[in-house]
Coordinates of C-alpha atoms in Angstrom, one line a residue:
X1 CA 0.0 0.0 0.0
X2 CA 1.7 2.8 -0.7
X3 CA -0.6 6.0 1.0
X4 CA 0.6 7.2 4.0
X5 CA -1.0 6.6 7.7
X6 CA -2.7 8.7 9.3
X7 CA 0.3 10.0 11.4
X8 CA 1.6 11.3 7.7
X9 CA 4.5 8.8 8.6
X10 CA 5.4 5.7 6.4
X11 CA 8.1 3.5 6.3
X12 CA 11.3 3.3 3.3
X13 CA 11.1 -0.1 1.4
X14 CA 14.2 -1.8 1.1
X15 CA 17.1 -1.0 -1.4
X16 CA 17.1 -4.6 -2.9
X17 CA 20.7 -5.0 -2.7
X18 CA 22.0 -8.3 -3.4
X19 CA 22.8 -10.5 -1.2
X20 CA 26.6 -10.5 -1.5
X21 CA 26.4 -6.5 -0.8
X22 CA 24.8 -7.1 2.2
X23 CA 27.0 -6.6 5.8
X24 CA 28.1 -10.2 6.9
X25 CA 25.8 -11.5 9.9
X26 CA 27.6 -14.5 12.1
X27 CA 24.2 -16.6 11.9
X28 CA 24.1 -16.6 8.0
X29 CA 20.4 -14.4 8.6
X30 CA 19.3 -11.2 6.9
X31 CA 16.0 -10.0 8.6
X32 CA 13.3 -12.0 7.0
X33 CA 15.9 -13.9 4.8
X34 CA 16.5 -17.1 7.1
X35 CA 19.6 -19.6 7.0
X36 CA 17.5 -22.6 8.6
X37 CA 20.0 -25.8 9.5
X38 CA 18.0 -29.6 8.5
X39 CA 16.1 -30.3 11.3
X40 CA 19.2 -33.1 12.3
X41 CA 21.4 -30.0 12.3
X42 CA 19.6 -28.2 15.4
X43 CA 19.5 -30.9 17.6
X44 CA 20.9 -34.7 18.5
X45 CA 19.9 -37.3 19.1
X46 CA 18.4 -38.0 22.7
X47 CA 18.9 -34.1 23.4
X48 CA 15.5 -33.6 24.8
X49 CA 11.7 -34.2 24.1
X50 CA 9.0 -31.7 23.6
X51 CA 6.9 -34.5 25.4
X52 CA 7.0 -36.0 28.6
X53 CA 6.0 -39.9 28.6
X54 CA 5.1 -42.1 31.3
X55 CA 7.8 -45.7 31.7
X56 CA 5.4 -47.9 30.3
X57 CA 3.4 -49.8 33.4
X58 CA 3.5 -53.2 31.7
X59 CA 5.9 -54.8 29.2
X60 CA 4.0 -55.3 25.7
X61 CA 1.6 -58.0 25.4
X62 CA 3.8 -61.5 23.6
X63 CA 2.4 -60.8 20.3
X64 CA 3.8 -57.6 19.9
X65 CA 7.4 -58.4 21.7
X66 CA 8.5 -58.6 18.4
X67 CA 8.4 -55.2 17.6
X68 CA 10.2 -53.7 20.1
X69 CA 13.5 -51.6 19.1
X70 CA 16.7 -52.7 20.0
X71 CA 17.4 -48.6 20.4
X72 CA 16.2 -45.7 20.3
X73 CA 15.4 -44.2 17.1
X74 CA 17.6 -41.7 16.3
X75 CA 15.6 -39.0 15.9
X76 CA 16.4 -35.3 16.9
X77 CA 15.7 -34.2 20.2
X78 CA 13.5 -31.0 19.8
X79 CA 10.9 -29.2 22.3
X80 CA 7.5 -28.3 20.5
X81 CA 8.6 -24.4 19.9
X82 CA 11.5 -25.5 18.4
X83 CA 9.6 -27.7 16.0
X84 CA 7.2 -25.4 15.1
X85 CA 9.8 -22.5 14.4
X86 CA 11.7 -25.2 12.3
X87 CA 9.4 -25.6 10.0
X88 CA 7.4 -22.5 10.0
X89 CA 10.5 -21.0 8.9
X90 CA 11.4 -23.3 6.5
X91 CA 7.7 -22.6 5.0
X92 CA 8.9 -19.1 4.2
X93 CA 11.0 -20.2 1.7
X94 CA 8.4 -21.9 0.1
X95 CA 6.4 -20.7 -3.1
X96 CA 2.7 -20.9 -3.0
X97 CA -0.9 -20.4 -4.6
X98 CA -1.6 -17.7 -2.0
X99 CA 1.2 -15.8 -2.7
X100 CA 1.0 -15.8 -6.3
X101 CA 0.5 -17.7 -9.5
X102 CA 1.9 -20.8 -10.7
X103 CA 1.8 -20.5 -14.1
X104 CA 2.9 -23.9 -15.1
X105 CA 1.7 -25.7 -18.0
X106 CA -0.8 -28.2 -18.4
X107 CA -0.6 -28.2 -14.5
X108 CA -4.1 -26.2 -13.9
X109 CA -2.9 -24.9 -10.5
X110 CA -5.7 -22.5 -9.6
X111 CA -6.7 -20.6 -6.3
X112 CA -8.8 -23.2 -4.4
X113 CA -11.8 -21.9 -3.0
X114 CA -12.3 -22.3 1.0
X115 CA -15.3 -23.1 0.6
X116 CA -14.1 -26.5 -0.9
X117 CA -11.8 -27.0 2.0
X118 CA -14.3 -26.5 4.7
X119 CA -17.0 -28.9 2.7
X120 CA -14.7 -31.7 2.9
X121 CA -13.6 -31.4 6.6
X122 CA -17.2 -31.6 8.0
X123 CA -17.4 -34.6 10.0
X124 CA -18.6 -37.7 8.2
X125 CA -16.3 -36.6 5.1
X126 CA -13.0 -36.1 6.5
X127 CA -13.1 -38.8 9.3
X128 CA -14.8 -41.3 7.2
X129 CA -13.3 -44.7 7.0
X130 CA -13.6 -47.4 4.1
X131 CA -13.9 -50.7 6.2
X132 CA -17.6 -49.2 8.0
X133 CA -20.6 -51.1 7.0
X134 CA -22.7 -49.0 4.0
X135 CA -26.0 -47.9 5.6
X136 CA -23.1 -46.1 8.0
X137 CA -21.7 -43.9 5.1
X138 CA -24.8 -42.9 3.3
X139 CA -24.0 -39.3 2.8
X140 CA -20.2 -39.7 2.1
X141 CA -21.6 -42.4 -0.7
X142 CA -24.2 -40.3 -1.6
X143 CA -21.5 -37.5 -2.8
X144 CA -19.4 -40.4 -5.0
X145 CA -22.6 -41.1 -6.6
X146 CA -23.9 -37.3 -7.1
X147 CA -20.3 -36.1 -8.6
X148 CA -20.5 -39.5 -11.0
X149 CA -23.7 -37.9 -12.4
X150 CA -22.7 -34.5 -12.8
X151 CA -19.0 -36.0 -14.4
X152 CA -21.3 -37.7 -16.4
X153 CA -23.0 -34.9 -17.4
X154 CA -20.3 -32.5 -18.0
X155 CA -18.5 -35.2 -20.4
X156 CA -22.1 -35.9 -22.0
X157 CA -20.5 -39.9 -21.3
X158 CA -22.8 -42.9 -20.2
X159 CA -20.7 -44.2 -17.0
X160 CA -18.2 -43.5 -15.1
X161 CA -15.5 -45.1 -12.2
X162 CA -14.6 -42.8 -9.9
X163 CA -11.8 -45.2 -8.1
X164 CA -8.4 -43.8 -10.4
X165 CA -6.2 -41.8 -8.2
X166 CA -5.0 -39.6 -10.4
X167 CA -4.2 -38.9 -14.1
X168 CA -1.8 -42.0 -15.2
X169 CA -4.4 -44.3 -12.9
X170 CA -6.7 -43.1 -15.0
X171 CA -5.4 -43.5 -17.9
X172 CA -4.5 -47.3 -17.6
X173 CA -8.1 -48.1 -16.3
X174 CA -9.4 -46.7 -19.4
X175 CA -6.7 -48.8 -21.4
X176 CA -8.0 -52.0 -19.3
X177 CA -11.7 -50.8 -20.0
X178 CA -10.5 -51.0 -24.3
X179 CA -8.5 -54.4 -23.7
X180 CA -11.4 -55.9 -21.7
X181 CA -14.0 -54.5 -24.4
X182 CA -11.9 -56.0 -27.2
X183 CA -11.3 -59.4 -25.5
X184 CA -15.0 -60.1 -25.2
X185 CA -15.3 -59.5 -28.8
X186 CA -12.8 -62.0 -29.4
X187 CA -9.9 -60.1 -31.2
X188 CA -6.5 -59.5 -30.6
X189 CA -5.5 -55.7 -31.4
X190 CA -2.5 -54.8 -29.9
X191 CA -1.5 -51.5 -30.9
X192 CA -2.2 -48.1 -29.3
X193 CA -1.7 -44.7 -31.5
X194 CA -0.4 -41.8 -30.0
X195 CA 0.1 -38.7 -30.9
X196 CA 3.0 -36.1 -30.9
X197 CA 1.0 -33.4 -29.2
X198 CA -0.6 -36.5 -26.7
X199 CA 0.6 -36.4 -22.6
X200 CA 3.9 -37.8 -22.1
X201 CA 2.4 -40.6 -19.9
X202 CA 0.2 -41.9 -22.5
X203 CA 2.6 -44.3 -24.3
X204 CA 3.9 -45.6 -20.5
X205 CA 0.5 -46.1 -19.5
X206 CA -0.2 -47.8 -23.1
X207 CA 3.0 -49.8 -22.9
X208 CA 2.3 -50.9 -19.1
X209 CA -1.1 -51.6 -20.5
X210 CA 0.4 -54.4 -22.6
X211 CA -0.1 -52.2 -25.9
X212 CA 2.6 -51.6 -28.9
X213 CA 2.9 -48.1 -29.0
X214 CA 3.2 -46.2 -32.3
X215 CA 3.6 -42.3 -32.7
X216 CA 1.2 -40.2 -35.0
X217 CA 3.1 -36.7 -36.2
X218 CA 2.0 -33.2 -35.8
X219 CA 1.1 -30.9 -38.4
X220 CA 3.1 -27.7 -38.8
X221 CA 0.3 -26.0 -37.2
X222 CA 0.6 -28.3 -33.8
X223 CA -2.5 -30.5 -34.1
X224 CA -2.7 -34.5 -35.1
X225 CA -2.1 -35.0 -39.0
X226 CA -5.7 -36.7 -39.4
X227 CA -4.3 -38.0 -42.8
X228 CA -1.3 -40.2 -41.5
X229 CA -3.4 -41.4 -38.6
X230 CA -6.3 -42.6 -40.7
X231 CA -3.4 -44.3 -43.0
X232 CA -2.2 -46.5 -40.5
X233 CA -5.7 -47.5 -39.0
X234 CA -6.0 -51.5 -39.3
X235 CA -7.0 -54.9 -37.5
X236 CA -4.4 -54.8 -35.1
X237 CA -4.8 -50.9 -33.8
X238 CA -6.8 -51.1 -30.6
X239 CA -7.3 -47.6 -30.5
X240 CA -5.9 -43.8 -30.0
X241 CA -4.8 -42.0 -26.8
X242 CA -5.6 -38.1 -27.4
X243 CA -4.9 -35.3 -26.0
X244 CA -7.7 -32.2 -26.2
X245 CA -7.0 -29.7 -25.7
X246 CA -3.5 -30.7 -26.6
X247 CA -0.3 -30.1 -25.1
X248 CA 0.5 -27.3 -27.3
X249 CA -2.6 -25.7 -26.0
X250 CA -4.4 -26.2 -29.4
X251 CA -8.1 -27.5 -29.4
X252 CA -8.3 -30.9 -32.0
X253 CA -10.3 -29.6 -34.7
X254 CA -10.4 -32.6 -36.3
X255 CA -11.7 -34.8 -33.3
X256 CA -14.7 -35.9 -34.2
X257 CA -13.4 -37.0 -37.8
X258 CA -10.7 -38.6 -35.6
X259 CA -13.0 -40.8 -34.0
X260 CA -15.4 -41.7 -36.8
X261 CA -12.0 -43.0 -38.4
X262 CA -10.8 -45.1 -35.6
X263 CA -14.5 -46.3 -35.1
X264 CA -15.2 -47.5 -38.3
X265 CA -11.4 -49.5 -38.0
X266 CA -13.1 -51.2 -35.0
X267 CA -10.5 -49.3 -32.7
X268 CA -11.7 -47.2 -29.8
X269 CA -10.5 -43.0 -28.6
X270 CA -9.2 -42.7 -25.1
X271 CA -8.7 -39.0 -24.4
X272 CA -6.3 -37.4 -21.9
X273 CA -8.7 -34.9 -20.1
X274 CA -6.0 -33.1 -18.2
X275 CA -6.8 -30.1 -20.1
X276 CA -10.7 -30.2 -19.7
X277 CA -10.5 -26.9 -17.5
X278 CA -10.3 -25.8 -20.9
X279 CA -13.4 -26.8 -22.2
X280 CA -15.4 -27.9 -19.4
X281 CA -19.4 -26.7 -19.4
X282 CA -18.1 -25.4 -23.3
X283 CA -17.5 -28.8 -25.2
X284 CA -18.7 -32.5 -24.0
X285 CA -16.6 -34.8 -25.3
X286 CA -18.8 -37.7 -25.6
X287 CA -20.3 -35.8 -28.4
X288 CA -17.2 -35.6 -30.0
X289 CA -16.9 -39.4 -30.2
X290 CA -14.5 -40.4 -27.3
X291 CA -14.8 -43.4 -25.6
X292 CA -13.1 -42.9 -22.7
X293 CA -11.0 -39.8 -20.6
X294 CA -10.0 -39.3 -17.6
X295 CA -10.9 -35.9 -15.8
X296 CA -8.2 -34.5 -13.1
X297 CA -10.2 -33.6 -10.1
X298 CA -7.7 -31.8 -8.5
X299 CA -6.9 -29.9 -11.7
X300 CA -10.6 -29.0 -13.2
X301 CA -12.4 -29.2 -9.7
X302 CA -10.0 -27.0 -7.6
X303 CA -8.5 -29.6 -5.5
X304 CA -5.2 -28.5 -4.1
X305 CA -2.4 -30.5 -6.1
X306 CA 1.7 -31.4 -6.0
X307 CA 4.2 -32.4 -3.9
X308 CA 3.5 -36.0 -4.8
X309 CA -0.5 -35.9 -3.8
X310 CA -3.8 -36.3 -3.2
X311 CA -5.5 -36.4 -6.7
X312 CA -8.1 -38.6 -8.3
X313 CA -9.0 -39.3 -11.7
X314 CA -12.2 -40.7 -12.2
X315 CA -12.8 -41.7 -16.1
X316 CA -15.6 -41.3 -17.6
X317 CA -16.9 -44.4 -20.3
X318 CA -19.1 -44.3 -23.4
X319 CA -21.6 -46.9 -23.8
X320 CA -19.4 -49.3 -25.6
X321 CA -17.4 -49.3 -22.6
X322 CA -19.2 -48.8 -19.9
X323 CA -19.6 -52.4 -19.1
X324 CA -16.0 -52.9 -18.5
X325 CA -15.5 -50.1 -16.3
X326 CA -13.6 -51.3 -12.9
X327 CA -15.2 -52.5 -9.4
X328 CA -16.4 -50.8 -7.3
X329 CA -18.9 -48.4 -8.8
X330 CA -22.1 -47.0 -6.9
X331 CA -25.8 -47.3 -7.4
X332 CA -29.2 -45.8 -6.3
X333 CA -32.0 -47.6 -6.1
X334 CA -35.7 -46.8 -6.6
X335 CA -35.7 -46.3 -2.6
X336 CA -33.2 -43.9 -2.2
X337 CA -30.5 -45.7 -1.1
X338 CA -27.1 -45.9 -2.4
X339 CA -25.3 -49.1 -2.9
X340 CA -21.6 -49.7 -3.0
X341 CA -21.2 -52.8 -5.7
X342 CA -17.9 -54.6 -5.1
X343 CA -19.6 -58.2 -7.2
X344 CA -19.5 -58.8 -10.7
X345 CA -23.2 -60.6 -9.5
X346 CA -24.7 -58.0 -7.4
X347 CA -27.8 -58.7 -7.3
X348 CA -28.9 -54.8 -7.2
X349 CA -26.2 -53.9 -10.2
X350 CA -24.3 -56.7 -11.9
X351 CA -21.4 -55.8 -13.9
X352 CA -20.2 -59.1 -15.9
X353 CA -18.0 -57.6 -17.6
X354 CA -16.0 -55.5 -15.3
X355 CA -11.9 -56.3 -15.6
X356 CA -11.8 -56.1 -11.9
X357 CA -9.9 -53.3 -9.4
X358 CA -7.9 -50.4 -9.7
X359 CA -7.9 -50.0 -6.4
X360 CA -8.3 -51.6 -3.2
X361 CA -11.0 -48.9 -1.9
X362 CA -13.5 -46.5 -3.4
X363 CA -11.6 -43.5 -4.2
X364 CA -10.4 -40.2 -2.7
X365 CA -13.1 -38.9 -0.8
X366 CA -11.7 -35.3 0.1
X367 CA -11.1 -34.6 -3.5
X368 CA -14.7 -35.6 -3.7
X369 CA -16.6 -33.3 -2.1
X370 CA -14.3 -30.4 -2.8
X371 CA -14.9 -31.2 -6.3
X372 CA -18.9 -31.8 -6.2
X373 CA -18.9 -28.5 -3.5
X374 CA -16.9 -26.9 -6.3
X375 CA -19.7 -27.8 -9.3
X376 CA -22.5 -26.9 -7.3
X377 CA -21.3 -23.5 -6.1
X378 CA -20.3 -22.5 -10.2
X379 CA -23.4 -24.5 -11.5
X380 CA -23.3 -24.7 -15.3
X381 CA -23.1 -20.3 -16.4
X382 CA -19.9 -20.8 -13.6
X383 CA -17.9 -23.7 -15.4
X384 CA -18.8 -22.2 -18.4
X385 CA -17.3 -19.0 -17.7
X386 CA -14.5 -21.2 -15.7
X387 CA -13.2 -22.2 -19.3
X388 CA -14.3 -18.7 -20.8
X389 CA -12.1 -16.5 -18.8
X390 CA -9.1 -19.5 -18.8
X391 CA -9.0 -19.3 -22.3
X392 CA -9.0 -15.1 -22.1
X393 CA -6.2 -15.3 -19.9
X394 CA -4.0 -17.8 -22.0
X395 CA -4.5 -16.0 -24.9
X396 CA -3.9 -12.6 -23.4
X397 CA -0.4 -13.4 -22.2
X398 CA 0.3 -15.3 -25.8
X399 CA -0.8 -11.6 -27.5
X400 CA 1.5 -9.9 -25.1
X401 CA 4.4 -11.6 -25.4
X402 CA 4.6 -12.9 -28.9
X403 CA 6.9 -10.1 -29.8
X404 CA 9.4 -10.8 -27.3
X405 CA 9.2 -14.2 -27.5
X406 CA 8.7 -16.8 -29.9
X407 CA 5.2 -18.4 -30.2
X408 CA 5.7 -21.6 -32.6
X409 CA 1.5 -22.4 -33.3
X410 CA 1.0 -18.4 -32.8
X411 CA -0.5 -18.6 -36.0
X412 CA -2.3 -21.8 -35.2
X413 CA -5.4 -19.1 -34.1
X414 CA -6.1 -18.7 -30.4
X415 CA -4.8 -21.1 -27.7
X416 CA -6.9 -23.0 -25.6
X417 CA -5.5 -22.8 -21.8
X418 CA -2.3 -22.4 -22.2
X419 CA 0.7 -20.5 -24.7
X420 CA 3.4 -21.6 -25.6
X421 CA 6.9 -20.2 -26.4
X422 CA 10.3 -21.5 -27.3
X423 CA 14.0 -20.6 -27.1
X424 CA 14.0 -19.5 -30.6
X425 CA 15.5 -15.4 -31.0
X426 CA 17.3 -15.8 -27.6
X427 CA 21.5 -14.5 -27.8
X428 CA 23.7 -17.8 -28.2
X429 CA 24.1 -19.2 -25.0
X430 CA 21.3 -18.2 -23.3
X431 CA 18.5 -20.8 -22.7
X432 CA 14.7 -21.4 -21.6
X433 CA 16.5 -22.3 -18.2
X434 CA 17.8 -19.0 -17.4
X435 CA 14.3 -17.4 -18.1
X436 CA 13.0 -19.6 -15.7
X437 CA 15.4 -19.5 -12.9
X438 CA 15.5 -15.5 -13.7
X439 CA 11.8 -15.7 -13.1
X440 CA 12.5 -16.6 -9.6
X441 CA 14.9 -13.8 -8.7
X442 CA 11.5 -11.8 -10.1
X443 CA 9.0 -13.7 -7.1
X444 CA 7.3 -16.0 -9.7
X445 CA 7.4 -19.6 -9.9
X446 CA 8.6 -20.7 -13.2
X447 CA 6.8 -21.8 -16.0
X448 CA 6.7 -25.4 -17.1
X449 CA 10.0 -25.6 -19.3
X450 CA 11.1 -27.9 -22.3
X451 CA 8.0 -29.8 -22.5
X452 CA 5.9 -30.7 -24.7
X453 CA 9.1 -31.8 -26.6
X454 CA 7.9 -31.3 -30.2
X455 CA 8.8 -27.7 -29.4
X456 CA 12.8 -27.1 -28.6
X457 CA 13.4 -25.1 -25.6
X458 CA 9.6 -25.1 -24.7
X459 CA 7.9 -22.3 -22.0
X460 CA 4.3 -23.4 -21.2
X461 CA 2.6 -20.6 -19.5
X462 CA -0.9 -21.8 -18.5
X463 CA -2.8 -18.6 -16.1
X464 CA -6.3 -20.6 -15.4
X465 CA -8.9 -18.4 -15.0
X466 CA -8.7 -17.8 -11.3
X467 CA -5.6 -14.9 -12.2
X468 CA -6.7 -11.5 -12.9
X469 CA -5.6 -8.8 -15.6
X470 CA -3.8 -6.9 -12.7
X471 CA -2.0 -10.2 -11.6
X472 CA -1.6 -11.1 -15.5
X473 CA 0.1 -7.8 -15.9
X474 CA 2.7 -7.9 -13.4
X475 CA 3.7 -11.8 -14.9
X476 CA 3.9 -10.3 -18.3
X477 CA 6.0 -7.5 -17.7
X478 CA 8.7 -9.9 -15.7
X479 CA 8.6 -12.2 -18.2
X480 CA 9.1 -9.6 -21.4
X481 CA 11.8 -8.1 -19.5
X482 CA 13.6 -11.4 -18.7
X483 CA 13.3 -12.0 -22.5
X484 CA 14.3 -8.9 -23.6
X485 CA 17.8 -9.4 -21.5
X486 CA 18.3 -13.1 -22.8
X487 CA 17.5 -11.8 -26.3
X488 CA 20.0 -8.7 -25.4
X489 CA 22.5 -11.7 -24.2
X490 CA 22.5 -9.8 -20.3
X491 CA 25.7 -12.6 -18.2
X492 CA 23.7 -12.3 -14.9
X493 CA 20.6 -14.4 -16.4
X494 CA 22.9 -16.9 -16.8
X495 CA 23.7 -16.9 -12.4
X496 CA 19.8 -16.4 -11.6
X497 CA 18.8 -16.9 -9.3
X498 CA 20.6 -14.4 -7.2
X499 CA 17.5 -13.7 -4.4
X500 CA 16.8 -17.5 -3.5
X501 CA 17.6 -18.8 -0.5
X502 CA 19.7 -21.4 -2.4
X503 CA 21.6 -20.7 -6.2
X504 CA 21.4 -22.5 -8.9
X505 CA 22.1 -26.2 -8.9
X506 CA 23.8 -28.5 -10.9
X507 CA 20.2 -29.7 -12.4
X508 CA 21.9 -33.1 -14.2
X509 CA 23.6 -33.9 -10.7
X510 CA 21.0 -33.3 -9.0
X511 CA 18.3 -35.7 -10.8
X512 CA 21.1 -38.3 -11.3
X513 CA 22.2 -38.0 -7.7
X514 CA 19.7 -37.0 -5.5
X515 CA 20.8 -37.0 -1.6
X516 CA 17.9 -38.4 0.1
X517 CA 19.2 -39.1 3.3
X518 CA 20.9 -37.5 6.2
X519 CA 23.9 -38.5 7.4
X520 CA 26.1 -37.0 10.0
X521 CA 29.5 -36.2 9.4
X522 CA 32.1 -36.6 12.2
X523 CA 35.0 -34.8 12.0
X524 CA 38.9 -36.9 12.3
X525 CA 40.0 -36.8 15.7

């Protein structure tokens, strides 16, 4: 804020020196700026506890003998304020939704609404547990069973299973939904088509699936070359993993022609639905011919995602495949109440044909009800205008940066969710990676870089629609003026970033390398 209080006093922002200009401290600390030691590093071993615990009264019951230690665990001795200063300082160095935008690609990462996050800790929701009997968990069943109808809806699909955890999950149920479909019609296809412009986990999930995998090129605009694909259709293709929107942010005009084609060649269209946020309440891709796609709750639906978890990705089955959609799946009957069916014979809902489990429960119920709470409270003008305003943004930094930085399908016509830019025009030497890390020195977390890889040197920028013109702005104009000095060939990008709390690491190392676990180091005697 920058008027003054009411005493007419305000005070001077920093100078933003850098840190090697700043007067040496003996902790390693700058005011805010924090040198925090691993947890290991503030205290021993057998130091002290934060908690006081009784000598046990007893010794452990025979059965569980077994399990006692032969020594303490060697865990650092910390009291509770020490704990909690750890890592609340350690969360300071951290980058996240509510303190800007993450504009990576294909990634979705929008604000999450609190009302999602208090809908799914009511009690019944958050403390429900898989193992209780069914007439016990009507209401968190009853949610499962209202988000499959409105999935359902949404996709314009005639099932769906709602037990995937997350996008690859999903992916390889719908795989096992085509091979199950195509074993009970007694054929033997074994070849999966994928596209350039498809997810990078499509042909792993294809292969783990079983499948041959075969690319399909791009056209020089960026979408699938309908013409080679068609070409190659035959007995043995099982069918075509899509991606649409595609990774090169470019809606499939050709989709439906697509799937007529692989159709007729008795093949079925698995779509990667990552990317529905960009069409979601716009475009139904049943309608479009697909057979099968997996939607990204906690991309689409506002579910906060990374850092390994929680997801889901339920997938969402045409009629042809519906019957081979996975265990279990739920039901309601004429009286209201909803059935969980875990039997190929149920008597209330048999499913024959169903290939069996993806996962040992019924899916993740907190993503759930923060993605039903999240429908309900956009209803369908919301999730239209969802995608509307996602598609604005994407196509509102692509505009305002194409002169700065190359755009490869700029002339493709508008994006979808995301733009994308390459290295292409940058001085020699200079690379996507030192926009990025330069990106960091300017308080933004980096774009996703070199990927898709039909691009060289790829930025994906994708806003989402939850980031305003005013916050779109203030990206842009970092991100044109980091372009303008790699173009300009300026030797500090290549050292960015210089404001971190760490530089820049040796990336190769560091992937090929990884130290995972602590060890202490004693010095010689």
């Amino acid at each position: 804020m920058s008027a003054l209080n009411p005493s007419g006093w305000r005070p001077e922002a920093g100078t933003g020196e850098s840190a090697a200009a700043l007067a040496p401290t003996a902790s390693g600390d700058h005011a805010l700026a924090l040198e925090e030691p691993l947890i290991f590093e503030l205290a021993a071993p057998g130091d002290k506890c934060g908690v006081d615990l009784d000598a046990p009264e007893s010794p452990p019951l025979p059965g569980l003998a077994r399990f006692l230690r032969a020594a303490i665990a060697p865990l650092p001795g910390l009291t509770e304020p020490e704990a909690v200063r750890h890592y609340t300082r350690l969360s300071r160095q951290n980058y996240a939704i509510d303190l800007g935008p993450f504009p990576l690609g294909s990634c979705t990462m929008k604000h999450n609404p609190r009302l999602n996050e208090k809908v799914a800790r009511l009690a019944g929701f958050a403390d429900v547990h898989p193992l209780q009997p069914q007439q016990t968990v009507q209401g968190a069943l009853g949610v499962i069973n209202e988000l499959a109808f409105w999935l359902v809806t949404l996709t314009g699909m005639h099932g769906v299973a709602m037990t995937p955890k997350a996008g690859a999950h999903g992916e390889l149920c719908g795989l096992l939904c085509i091979k199950a479909a195509i074993a009970a019609r007694g054929e033997d296809r074994r070849v999966i088509l994928v596209p350039e412009s498809a997810h990078g986990t499509n042909p792993a999930t294809a292969a783990f699936a079983g499948f041959a995998v075969e690319s399909i090129p791009a056209t020089a605009e960026g979408r699938v070359d309908l013409a080679a694909l068609t070409a190659r259709l035959g007995p043995d293709v099982a069918g075509v993993m899509i991606t649409n929107p595609n990774t090169c942010g470019l809606f499939e005009r050709d989709m439906k022609a697509i799937s007529d084609a692989v159709h007729a060649a008795g093949g079925y269209v698995y779509c990667d639905g990552a990317n529905f946020n960009a069409i979601v309440g716009k475009v139904r891709p049943g309608d479009l011919g697909i057979d099968a796609m997996h939607i990204n709750l906690h991309k689409t639906f506002s579910t906060p995602h990374g850092g390994g978890g929680p997801g889901s990705g339920p997938v969402v089955l045409s009629q042809a495949l519906s019957p081979f959609g996975p265990l279990p799946f739920t039901a309601r009957t004429a009286d209201g109440v909803v059935h969980l069916i875990e039997d190929t014979n149920a008597d209330v809902f048999p499913q024959p044909g169903a290939f069996g489990r993806m996962a040992a429960f019924h899916g993740q119920m907190g993503m759930f009800t923060r993605a039903l709470a999240y429908i309900l409270s956009h209803g369908a003008d919301g999730l239209r205008q969802v995608a509307e305003d996602a598609v604005l943004n994407a196509n509102y930094v692509l505009r305002r940066l194409e002169d700065v930085l190359d755009a490869p399908f700029g002339h493709s016509g508008p994006c979808m969710h995301e733009a994308l830019f390459s290295d292409a025009g940058l001085a020699d030497g200079f690379s996507t990676l030192d926009i990025a890390k330069g990106l960091i020195d300017e308080g933004f977390h980096p774009m996703t870089v070199y990927f898709p890889l039909v691009v060289h040197g790829s930025m994906l920028v994708e806003p989402t629609e939850t980031e305003s013109r005013a916050g779109l702005d203030r990206f842009i104009a970092s991100l044109r003026s980091l372009a303008e000095r790699a173009r300009a060939g300026d030797a500090s990008l290549k050292s960015a970033p210089h404001f971190a709390p760490r530089r820049r690491l040796d990336e190769t190392q560091a992937a090929r390398k990884p130290v995972l676990v602590w060890r202490e180091t004693v010095a010689p005697a």
